[in-house]
Short mmCIF file of C-alpha atoms in Angstrom, two decimals:
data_model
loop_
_atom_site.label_atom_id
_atom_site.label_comp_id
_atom_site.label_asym_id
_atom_site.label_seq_id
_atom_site.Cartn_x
_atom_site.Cartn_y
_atom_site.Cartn_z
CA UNK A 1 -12.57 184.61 -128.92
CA UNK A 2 -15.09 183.77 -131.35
CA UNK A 3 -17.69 181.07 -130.55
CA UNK A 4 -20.74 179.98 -132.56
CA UNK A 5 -23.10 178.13 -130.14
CA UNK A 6 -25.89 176.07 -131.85
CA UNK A 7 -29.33 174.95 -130.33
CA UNK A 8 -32.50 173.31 -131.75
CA UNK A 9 -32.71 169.88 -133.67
CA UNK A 10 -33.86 166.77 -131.94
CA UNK A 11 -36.54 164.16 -133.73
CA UNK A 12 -39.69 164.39 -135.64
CA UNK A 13 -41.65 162.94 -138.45
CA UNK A 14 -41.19 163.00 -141.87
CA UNK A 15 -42.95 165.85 -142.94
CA UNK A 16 -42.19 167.78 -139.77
CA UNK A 17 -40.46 170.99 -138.89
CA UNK A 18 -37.76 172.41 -137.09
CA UNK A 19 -35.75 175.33 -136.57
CA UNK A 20 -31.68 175.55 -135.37
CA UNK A 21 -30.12 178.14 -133.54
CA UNK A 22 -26.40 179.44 -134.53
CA UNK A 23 -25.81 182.64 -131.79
CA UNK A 24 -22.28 183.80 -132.92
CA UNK A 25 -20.26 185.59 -129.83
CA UNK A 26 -17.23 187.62 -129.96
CA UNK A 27 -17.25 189.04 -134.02
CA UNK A 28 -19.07 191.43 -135.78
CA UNK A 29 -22.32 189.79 -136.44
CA UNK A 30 -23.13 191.90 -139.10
CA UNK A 31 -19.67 191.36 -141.31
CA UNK A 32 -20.03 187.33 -141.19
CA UNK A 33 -21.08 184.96 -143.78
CA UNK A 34 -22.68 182.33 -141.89
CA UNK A 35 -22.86 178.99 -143.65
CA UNK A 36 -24.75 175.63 -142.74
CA UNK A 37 -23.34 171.88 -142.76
CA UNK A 38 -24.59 168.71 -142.22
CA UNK A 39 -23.00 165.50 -141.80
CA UNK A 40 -24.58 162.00 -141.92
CA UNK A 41 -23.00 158.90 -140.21
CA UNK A 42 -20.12 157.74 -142.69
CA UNK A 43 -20.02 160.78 -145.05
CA UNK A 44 -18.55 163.48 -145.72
CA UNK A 45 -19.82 167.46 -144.01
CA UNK A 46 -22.01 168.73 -146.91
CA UNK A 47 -22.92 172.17 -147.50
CA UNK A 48 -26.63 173.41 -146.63
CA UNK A 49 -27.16 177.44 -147.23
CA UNK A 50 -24.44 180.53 -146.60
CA UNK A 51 -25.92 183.46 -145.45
CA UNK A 52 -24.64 187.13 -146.00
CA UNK A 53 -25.67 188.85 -142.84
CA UNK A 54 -24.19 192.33 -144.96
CA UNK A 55 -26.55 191.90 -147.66
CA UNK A 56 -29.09 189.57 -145.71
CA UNK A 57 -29.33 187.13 -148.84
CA UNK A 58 -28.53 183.34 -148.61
CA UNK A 59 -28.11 180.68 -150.79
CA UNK A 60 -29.26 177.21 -150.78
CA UNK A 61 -28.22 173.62 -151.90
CA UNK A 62 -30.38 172.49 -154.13
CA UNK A 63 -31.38 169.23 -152.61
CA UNK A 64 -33.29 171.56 -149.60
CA UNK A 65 -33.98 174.45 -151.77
CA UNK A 66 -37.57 175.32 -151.26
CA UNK A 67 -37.90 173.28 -147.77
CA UNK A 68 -35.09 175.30 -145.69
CA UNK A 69 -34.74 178.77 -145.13
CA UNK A 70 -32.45 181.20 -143.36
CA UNK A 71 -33.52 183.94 -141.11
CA UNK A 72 -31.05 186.08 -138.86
CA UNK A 73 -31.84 188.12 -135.92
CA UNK A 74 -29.28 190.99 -135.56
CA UNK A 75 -30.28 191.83 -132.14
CA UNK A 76 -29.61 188.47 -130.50
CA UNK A 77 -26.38 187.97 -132.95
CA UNK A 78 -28.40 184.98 -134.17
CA UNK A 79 -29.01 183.27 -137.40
CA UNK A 80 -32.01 180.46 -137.61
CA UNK A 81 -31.95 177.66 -140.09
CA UNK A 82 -35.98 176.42 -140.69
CA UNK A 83 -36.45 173.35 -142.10
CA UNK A 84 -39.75 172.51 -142.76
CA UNK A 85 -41.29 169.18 -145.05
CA UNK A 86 -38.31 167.01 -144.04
CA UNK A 87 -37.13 163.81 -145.04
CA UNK A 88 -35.70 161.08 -143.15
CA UNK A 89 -32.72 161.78 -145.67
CA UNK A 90 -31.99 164.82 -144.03
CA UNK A 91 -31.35 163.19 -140.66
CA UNK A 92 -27.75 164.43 -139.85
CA UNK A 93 -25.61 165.92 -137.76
CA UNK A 94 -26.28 170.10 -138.24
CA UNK A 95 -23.47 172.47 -138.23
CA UNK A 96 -23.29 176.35 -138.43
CA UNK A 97 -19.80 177.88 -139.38
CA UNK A 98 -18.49 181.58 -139.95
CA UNK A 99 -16.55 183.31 -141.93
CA UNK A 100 -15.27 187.04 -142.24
CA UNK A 101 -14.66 186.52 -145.96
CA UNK A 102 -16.50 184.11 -148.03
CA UNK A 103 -15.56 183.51 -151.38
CA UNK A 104 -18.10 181.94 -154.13
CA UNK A 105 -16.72 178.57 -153.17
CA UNK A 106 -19.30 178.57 -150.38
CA UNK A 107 -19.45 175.24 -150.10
CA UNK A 108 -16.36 174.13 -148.84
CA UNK A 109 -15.82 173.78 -145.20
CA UNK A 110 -12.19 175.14 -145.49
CA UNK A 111 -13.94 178.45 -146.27
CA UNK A 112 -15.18 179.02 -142.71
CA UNK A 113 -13.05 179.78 -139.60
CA UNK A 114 -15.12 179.35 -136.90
CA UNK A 115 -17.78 176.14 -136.18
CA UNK A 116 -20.76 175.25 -133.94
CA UNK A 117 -20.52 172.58 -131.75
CA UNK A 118 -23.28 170.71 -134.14
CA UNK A 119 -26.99 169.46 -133.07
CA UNK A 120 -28.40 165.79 -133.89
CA UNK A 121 -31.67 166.14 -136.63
CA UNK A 122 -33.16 162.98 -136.73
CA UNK A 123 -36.42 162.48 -139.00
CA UNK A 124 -38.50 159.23 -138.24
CA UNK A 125 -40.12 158.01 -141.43
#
């Protein structure tokens, strides 16, 4: 069975940092594209990054391009999402999600198989 279990978030400042945890169990770490989500009260999940583990190369939104950054480390089956010079508009709910094949319509959550159980960001202005 295939779980991705998420840890970090929490609350800082505006201008702050953090960094999320997404430690996949039970798949091939290194065939994965691991993508990041966030959801904020009454919209819709919005895609963050995806991150090709194969080719260790992500992709970003461009409203956190610049600010966020992905990192994996292979030896914990772990992928960190770093979010550094936030904004109290990126206060969300954060989600990791996998998939064995990703296609270049990254940002859709129908394109992943397999979600984290999400972690509260909350940036005070």
């Amino acid at each position: 069975e295939v779980q991705l279990v998420q840890s970090g978030g929490g609350l800082v400042q505006a201008g702050g940092s953090l960094r999320l945890s997404c430690t996949v169990y039970g798949f091939t770490f290194d065939d994965l594209a691991i993508g990041w989500f966030r959801q904020a009260p009454g919209k819709e999940r919005v895609a963050i990054s995806c991150f090709k583990n194969s080719s260790r190369s992500a992709v970003y939104a461009y409203f956190v391009k610049g600010r966020f950054n992905v990192s994996s480390d292979n030896a914990k089956n772990t992928v960190y999402l770093t979010m550094d010079s936030l904004k109290p508009e990126d206060t969300a709910v954060y989600y990791c999600a996998a998939a064995p094949i990703i296609s270049r319509l990254w940002i859709l959550p129908d394109e992943y198989d397999y979600w984290g159980q999400g972690t509260q960001v909350t940036v005070s202005s």
